[in-house]
Coordinates of C-alpha atoms in Angstrom, one line a residue:
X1 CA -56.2 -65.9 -30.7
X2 CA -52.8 -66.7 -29.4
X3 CA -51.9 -65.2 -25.6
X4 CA -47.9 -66.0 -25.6
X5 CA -46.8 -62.6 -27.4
X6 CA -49.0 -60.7 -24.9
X7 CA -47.4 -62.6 -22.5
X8 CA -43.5 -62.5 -23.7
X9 CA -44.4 -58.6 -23.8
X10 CA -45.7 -58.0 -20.3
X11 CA -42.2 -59.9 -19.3
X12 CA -39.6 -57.2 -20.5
X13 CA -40.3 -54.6 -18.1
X14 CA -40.4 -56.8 -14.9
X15 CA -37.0 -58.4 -16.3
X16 CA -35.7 -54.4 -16.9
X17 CA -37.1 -53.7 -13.4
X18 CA -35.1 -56.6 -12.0
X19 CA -32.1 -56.0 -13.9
X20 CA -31.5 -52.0 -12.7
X21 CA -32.3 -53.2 -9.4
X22 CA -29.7 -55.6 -9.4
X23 CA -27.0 -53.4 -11.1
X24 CA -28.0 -50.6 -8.2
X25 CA -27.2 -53.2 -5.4
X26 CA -24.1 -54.2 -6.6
X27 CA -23.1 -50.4 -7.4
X28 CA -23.8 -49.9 -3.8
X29 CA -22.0 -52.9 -3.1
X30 CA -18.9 -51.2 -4.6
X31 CA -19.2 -47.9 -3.3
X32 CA -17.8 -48.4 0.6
X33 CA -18.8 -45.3 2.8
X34 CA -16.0 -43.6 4.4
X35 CA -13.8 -44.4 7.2
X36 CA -15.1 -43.6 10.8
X37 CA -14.3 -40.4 11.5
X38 CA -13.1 -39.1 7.9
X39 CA -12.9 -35.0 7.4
X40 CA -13.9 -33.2 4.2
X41 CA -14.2 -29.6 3.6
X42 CA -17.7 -28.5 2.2
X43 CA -18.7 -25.8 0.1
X44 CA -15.8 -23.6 0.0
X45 CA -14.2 -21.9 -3.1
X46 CA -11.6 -24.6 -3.4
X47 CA -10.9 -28.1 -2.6
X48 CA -9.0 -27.0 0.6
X49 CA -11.1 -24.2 1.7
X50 CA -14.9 -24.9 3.2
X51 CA -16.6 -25.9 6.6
X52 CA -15.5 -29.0 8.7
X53 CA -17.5 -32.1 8.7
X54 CA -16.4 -35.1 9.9
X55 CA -18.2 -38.8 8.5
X56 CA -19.9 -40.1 12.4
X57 CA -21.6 -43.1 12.2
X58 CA -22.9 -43.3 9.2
X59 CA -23.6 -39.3 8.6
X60 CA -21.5 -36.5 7.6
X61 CA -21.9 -33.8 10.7
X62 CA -20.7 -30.9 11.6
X63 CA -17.7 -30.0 13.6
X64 CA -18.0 -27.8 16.7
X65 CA -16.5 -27.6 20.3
X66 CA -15.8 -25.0 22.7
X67 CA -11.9 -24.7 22.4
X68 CA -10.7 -24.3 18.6
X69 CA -6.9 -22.8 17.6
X70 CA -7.4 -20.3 15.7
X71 CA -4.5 -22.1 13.8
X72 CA -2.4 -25.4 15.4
X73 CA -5.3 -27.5 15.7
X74 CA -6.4 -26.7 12.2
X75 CA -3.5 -28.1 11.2
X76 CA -4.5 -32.0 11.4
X77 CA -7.4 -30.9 9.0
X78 CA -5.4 -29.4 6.7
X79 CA -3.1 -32.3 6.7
X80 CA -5.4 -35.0 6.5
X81 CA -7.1 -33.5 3.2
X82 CA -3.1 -33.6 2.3
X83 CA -3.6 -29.7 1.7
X84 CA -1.1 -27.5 2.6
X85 CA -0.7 -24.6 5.6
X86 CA -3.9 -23.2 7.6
X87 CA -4.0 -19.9 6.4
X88 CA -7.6 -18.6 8.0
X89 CA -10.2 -19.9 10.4
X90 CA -13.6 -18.8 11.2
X91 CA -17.3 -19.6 12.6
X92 CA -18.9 -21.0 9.7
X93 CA -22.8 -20.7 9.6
X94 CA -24.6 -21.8 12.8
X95 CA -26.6 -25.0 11.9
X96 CA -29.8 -26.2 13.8
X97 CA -30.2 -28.9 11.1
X98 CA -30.9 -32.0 13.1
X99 CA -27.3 -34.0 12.3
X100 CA -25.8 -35.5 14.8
X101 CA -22.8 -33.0 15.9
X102 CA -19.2 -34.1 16.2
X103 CA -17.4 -32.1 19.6
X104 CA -13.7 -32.0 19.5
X105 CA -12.1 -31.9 22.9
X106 CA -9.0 -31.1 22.1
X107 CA -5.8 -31.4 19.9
X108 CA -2.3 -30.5 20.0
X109 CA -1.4 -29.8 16.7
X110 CA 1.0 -32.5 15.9
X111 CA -1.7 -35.1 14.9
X112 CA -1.9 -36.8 11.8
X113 CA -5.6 -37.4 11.9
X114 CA -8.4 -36.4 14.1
X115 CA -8.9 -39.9 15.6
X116 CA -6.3 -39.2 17.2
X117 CA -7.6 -36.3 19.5
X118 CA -10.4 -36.1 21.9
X119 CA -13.6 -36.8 20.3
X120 CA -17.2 -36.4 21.9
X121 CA -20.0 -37.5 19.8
X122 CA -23.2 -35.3 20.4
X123 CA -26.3 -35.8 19.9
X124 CA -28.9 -34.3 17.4
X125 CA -29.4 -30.5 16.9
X126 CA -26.5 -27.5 16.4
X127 CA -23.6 -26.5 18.4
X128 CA -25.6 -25.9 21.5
X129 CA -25.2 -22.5 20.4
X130 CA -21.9 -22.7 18.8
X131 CA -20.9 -22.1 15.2
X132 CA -19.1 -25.0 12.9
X133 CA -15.8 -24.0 11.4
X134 CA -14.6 -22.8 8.2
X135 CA -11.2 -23.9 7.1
X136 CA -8.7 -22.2 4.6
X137 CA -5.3 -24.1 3.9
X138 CA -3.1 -23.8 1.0
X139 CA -2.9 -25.7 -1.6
X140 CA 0.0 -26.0 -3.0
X141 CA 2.9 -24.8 -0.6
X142 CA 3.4 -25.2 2.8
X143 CA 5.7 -24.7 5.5
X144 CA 7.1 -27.5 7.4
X145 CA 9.2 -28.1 10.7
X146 CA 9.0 -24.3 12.1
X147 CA 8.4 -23.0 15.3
X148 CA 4.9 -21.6 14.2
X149 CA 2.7 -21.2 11.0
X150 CA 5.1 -19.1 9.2
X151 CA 8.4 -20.7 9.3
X152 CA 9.7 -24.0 8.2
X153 CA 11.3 -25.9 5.3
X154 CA 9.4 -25.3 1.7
X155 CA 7.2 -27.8 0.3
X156 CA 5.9 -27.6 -2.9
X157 CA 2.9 -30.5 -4.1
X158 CA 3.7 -32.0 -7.0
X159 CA 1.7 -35.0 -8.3
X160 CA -0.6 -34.8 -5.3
X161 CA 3.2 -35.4 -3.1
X162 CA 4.9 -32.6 -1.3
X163 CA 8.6 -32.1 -3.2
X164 CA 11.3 -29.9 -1.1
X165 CA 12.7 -26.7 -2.9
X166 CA 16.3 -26.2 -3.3
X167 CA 18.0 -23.2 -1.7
X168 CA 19.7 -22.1 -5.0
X169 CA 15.9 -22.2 -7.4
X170 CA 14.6 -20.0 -4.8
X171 CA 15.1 -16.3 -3.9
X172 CA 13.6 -13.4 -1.9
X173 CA 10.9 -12.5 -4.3
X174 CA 9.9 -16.5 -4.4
X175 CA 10.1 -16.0 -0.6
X176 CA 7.4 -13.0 -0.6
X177 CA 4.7 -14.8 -2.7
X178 CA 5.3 -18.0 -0.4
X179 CA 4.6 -15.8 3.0
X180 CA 2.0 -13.6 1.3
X181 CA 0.1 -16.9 0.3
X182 CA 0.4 -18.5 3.8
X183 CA -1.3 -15.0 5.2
X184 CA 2.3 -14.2 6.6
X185 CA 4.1 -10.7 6.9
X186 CA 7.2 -10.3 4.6
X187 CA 10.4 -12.6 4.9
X188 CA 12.9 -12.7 7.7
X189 CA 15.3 -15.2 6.6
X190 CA 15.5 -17.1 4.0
X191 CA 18.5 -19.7 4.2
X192 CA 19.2 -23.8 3.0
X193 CA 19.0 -26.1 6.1
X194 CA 17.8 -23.8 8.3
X195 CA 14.8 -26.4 8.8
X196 CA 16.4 -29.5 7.6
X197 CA 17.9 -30.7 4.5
X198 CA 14.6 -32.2 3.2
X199 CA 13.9 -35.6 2.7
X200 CA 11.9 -37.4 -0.2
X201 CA 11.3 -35.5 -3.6
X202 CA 13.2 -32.5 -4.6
X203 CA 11.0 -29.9 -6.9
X204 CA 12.7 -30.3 -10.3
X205 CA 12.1 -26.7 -11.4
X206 CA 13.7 -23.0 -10.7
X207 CA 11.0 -20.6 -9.9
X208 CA 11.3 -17.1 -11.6
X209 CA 8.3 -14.9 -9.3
X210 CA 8.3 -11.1 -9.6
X211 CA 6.9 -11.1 -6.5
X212 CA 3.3 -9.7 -6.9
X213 CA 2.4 -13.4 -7.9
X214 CA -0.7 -14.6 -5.4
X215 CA 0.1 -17.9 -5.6
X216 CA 3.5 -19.8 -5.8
X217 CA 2.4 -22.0 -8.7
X218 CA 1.0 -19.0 -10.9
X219 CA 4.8 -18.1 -10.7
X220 CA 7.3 -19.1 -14.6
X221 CA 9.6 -21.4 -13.4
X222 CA 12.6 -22.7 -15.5
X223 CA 14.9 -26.0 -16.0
X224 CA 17.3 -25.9 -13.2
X225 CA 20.9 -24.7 -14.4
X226 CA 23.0 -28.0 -15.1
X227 CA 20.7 -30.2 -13.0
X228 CA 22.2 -30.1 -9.9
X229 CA 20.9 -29.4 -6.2
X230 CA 23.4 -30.0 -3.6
X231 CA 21.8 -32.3 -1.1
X232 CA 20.9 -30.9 2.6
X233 CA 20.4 -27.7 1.1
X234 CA 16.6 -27.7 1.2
X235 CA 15.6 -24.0 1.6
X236 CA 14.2 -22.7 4.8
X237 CA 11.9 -19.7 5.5
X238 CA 11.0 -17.2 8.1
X239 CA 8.4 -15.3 7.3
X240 CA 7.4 -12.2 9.6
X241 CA 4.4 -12.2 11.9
X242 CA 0.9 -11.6 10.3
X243 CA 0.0 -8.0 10.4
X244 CA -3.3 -9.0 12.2
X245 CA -3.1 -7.7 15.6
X246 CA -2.9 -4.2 16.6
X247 CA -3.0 -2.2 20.4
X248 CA -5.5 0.7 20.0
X249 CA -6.3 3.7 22.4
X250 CA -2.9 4.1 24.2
X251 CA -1.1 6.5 22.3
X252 CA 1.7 4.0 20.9
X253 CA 1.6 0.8 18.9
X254 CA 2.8 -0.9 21.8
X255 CA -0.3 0.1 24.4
X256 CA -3.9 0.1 23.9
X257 CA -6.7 -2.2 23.9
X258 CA -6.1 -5.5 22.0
X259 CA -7.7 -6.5 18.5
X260 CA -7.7 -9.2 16.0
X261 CA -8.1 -8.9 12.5
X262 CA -10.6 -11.5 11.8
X263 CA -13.1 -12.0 9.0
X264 CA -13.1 -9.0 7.6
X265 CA -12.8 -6.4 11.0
X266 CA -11.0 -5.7 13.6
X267 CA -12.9 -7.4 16.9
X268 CA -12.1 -6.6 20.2
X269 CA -10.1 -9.9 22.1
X270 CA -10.7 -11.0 25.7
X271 CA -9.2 -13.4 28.3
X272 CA -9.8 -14.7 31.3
X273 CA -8.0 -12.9 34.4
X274 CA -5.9 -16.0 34.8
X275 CA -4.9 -15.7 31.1
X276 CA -4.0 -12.5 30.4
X277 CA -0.6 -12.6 31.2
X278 CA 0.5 -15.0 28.7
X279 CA -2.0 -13.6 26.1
X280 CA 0.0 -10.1 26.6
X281 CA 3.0 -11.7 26.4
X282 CA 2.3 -13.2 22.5
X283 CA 0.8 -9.9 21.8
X284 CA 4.1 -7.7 22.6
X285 CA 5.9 -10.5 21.0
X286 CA 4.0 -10.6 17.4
X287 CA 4.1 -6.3 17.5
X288 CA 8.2 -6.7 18.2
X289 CA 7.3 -4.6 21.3
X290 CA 9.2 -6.0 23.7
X291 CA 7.6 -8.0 27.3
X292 CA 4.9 -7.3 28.9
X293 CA 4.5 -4.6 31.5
X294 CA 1.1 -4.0 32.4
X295 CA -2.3 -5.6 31.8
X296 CA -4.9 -3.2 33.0
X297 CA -8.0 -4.9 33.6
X298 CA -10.7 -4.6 31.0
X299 CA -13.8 -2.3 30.0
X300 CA -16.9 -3.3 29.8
X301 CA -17.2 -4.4 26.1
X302 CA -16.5 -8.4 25.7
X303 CA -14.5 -9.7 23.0
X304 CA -13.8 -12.8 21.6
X305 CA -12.0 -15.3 23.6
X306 CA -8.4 -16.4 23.6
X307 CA -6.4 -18.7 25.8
X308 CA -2.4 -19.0 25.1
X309 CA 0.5 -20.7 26.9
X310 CA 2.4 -17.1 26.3
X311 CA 5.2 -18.6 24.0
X312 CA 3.4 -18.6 20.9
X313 CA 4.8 -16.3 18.1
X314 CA 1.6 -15.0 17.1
X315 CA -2.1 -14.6 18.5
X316 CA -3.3 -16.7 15.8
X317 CA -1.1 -19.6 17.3
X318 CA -3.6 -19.4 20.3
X319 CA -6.7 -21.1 21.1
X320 CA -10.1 -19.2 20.5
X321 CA -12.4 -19.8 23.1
X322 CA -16.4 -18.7 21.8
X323 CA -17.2 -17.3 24.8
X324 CA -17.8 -13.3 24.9
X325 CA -15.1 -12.3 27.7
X326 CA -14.0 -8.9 29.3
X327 CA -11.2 -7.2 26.9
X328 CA -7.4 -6.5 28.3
X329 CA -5.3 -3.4 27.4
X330 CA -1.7 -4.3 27.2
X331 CA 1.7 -2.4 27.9
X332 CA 4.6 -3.0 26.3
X333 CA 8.1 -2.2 27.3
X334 CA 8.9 -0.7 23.8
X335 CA 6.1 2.0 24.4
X336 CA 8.3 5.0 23.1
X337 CA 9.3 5.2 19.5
X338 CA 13.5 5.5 19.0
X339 CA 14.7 9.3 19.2
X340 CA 16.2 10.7 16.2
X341 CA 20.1 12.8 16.8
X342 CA 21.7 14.9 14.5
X343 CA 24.4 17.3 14.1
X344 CA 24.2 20.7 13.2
X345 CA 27.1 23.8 13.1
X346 CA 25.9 27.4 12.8
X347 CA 29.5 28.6 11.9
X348 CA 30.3 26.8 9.3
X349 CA 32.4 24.6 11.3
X350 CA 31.4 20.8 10.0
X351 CA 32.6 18.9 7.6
X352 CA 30.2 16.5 5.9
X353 CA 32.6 15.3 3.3
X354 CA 33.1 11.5 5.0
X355 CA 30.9 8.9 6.2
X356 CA 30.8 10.5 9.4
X357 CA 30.7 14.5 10.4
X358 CA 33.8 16.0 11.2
X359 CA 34.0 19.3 13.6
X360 CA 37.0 21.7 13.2
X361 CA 38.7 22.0 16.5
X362 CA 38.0 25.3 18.1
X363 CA 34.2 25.7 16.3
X364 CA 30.9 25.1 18.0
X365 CA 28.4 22.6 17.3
X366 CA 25.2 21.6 18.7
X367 CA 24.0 18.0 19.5
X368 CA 19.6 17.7 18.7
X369 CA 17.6 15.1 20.3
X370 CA 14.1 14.4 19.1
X371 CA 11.3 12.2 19.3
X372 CA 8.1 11.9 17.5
X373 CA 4.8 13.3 19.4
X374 CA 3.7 10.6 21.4
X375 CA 3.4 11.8 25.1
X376 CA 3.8 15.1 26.9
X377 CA 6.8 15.9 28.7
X378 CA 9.5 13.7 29.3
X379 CA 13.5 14.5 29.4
X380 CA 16.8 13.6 26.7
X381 CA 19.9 12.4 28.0
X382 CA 23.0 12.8 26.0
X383 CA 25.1 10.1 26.3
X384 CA 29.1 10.4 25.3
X385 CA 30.1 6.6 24.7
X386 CA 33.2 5.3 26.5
X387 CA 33.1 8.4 28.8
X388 CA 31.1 9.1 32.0
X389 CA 30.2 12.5 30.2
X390 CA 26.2 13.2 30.1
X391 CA 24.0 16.3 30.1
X392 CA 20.1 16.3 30.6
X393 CA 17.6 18.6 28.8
X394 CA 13.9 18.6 29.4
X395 CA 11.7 18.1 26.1
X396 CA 10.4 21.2 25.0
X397 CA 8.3 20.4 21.8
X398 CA 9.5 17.1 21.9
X399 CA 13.4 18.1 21.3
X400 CA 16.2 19.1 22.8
X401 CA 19.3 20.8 21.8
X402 CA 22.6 20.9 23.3
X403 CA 25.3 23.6 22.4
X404 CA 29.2 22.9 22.7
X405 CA 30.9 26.2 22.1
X406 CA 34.0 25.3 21.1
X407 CA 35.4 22.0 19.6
X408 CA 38.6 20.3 21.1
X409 CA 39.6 16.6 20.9
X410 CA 37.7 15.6 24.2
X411 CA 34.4 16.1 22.1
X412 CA 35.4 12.9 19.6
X413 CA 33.9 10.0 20.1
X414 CA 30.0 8.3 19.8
X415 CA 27.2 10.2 21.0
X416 CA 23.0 9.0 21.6
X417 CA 20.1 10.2 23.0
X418 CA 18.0 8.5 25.6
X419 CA 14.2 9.7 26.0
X420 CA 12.6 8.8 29.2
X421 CA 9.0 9.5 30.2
X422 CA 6.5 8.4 32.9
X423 CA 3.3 7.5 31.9
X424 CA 0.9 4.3 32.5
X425 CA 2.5 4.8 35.8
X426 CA 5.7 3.5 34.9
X427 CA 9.3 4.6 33.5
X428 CA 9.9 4.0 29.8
X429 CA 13.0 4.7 27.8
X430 CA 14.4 4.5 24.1
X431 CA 17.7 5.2 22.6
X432 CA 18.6 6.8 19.5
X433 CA 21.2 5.3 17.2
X434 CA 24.9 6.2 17.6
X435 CA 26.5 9.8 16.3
X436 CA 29.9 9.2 15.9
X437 CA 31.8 12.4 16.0
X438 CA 35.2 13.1 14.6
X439 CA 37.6 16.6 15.7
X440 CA 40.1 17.6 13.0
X441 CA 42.2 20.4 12.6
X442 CA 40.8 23.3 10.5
X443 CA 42.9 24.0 7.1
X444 CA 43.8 27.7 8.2
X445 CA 42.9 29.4 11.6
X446 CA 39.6 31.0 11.4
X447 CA 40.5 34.7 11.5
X448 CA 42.7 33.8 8.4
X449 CA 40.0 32.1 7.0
X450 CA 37.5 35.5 7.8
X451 CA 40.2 37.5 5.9
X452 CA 40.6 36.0 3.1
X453 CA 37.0 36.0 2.4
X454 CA 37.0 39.0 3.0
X455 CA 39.4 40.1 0.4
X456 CA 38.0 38.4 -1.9
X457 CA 35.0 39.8 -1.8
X458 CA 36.8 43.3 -2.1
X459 CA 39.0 42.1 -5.0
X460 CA 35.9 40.8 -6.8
X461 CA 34.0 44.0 -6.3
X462 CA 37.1 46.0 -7.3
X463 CA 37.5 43.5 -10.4
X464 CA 34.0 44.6 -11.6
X465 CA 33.6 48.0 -11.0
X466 CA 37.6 48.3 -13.2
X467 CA 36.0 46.2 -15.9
X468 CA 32.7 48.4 -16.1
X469 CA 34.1 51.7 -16.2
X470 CA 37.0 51.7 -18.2
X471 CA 35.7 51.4 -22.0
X472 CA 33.3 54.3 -20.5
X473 CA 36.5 56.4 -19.6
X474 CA 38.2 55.3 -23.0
X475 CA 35.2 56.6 -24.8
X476 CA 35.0 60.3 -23.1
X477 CA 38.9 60.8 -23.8
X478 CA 38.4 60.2 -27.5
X479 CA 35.5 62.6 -27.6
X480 CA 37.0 65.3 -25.8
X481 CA 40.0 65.1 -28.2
X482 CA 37.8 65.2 -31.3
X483 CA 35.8 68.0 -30.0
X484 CA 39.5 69.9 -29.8
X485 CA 40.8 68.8 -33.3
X486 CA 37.8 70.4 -34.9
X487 CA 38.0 73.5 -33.2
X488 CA 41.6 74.0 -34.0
X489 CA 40.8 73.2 -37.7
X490 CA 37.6 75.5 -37.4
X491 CA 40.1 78.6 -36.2
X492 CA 42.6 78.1 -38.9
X493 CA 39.9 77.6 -41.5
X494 CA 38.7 81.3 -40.6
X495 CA 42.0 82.7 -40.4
X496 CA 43.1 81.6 -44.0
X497 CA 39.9 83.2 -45.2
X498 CA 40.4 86.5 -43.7
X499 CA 44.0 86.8 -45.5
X500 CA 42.9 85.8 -49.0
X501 CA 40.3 88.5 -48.6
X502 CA 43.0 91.3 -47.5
X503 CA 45.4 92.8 -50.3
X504 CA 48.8 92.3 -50.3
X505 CA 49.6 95.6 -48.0
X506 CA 47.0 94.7 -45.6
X507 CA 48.8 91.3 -45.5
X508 CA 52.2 92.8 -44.7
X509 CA 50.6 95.5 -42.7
X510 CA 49.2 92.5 -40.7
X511 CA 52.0 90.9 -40.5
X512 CA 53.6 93.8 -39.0
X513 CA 51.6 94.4 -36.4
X514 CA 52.1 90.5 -35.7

């Protein structure tokens, strides 16, 4: 019995054994781990959405450290993963998984990768009680050279590049899907070279949004009308604040305890004593409330921590500290919403024809101040512009009128009302915007004009009563004539009957005696 087959048999899996093994080194081989310090995004919805891991020393870990932007310093993340804007941030899950941990000292927004910031390398275990972070950036827009996250020249990717837009393929309702996608308010300006004429690409298509689009890319878009796109005219945009802050608890928009929109609720934000200053000042500045006035020191419930250099344009702009610290109620100088004025003339004395009233010299007319019902008390100023002319009125029911009996040329001229109150121990004041008042002659005196209404009234009741009563007259004339006729006929009837019935003596005799 021969023993080669056997043998040539046992061969071919030790030779398929080698074989795979061989082909799985040199696979590896090929396959070169990432660079030092490379950052993905993991398990989010898109491919620039998830939580930050950075690749440290041979293992992916997580990213955590004590002082985070809630926006700037996301900004080297989202452009190393060449996405577009940071539109949200958040604690991602906390993770006690045993990876080394990654600490981030601190950036400055401008990098272009995070070697270049301060970098800590922990050891095993979580963020010593810490949370990693979740990313969101856009994908496909972004805006670049602005003063914050929502302004800056428009960059659309195209071909995994970033293409400038030009000014005359873009409009406003472009401009509102761009800032809604960034997580901004609505647009501000929207102008070519306002952030630079753009260098590199040019996006080769005219977008045609309605405006309700969530995404600039889910937008039509059409071939650009005779090819052309003057150069340097790289649209810019300025998109509004995020509508993610609010002042609660003080009676105004512009005073109350501070809150940030953040993962789904409003949370209470806090700041060291040293720090609240220049947090209130980005606070009034994002609410278009004016500066700061107060800070009143905080409650008892701890918020989230924020540290700003006060000129930031938005809270978001700021860096989040994860410490729980005492919450801050700011004042604003625009505490008291602008007074209303208008016009109104119980004689009939205003004219209302133009685009401003006019007042007939010699009528009265009474000036009204009022405000909306946001404090008690407080007092309206009337203010005659170009004249030292002013008269003071204490609110009653949050208004004021003032009477001017009669109307003479003095009274022309621009008029506003200015409502002060005290409260928060402190003045505040708001002005209304400008009446502008025109005296004119009347077209006839006003007893004339009395008269004559007068008389009309008469001649129209006279007119009507004439016009009802005369076929009535007409008709009792004819029936008291006809009632006549037949009685004469009636008589003469009977008398012609009695003398056919008489002979011809009685007929004489009667005639006699006639």
């Amino acid at each position: 019995m021969s023993v080669e087959p056997q043998l040539e048999t046992d061969m071919i899996p030790a030779v398929v054994l080698m074989t795979l093994l061989w082909s799985t080194d040199l696979q590896a081989q090929s396959v070169s781990p990432p660079a030092e310090l490379s950052v993905r995004l993991v398990n989010g919805t898109t491919s620039c959405s998830g939580t930050v891991e950075v690749f440290n020393e041979g293992e992916w870990s997580g990213l955590c450290t004590s002082w985070w932007s809630m926006m700037i310093e996301v900004r080297f993340v989202c452009r190393e993963l060449n996405c577009g804007n940071p539109v949200a941030e958040s604690g991602g899950p906390l993770l006690e998984d045993g990876r080394r941990r990654v600490i981030l000292g601190g950036c400055y927004g401008n990098e272009s990768s995070i070697r270049q910031c301060d970098i800590v390398r922990g050891g095993p275990g979580g963020c010593n009680g810490r949370t990693y972070h979740h990313v969101t950036c856009s994908e496909s827009v972004r805006l670049v050279g602005g003063s914050g996250l929502c302004s800056g020249r428009v960059e659309v990717k195209s071909n995994q590049s970033w293409a400038s837009v030009c000014e005359a393929d873009f409009d406003r309702q472009d401009a509102e899907v761009v800032c809604g996608e960034l997580g901004c308010g609505v647009p501000a300006a929207l102008q070519g070279g306002l952030y630079g004429g753009g260098e590199g690409q040019t996006w080769d298509k005219e977008f045609q949004c309605k405006g309700k689009e969530s995404l600039l890319l889910d937008c039509d878009t059409s071939d650009r009308e005779n090819n052309t796109c003057l150069p340097g005219n790289a649209v810019g945009l300025t998109c509004s604040e995020p509508d993610d802050v609010r002042l609660v608890g003080g009676g105004s928009r512009c005073a109350g305890g501070v809150e940030w929109y953040d993962q789904g609720e409003w949370r209470i934000v806090g700041a060291d004593d040293w720090n609240q200053d220049n947090l209130a000042a980005v606070v009034c500045r994002q609410l278009g409330c004016g500066s700061t006035v107060s800070v009143l020191p905080g409650n008892i419930t701890r918020g989230n921590g924020a540290s700003c250099s006060g000129s930031e344009p938005s809270l978001r702009d700021c860096y989040r500290m994860y410490d729980l610290l005492p919450g801050l109620t700011v004042i604003c100088s625009d505490l008291l919403v602008q007074p209303d004025i208008f016009l109104t003339d119980p004689m009939g004395g205003v004219s209302r024809g133009h685009q401003e009233p006019e007042v007939f010299r010699g009528y009265s007319f009474t000036i009204t101040c009022s405000t909306q019902p946001q404090y008690p008390g407080g007092s309206f100023l009337l203010t005659f512009t170009g004249s030292n002319r002013t008269q003071t009125q204490p609110a009653v029911n949050h208004s004021a009128a003032f009477l001017f009996p009669a109307a003479d040329d003095s009274h022309q001229g621009n008029y506003s009302c200015v409502y002060d109150n005290y409260v928060f121990s402190h003045n505040f004041s708001s002005e209304s915007e400008l009446l502008s008042l025109t005296i004119t002659a009347s077209p006839l005196p006003a007893f004339i004009i009395r008269h004559v209404v007068v008389l009309l009234i008469l001649l129209t009741a006279i007119t009507t009563s004439y016009l009802y009563y005369k076929p009535t007259r007409r008709q009792k004339r004819v029936n008291r004539v006809s009632s006549m006729d037949l009685y004469v006929n009636a008589m003469e009837m009977v008398s012609l009957s009695s003398r056919a019935e008489a002979g011809p003596g009685e007929e004489r005799a009667a005639q006699g005696t006639e």
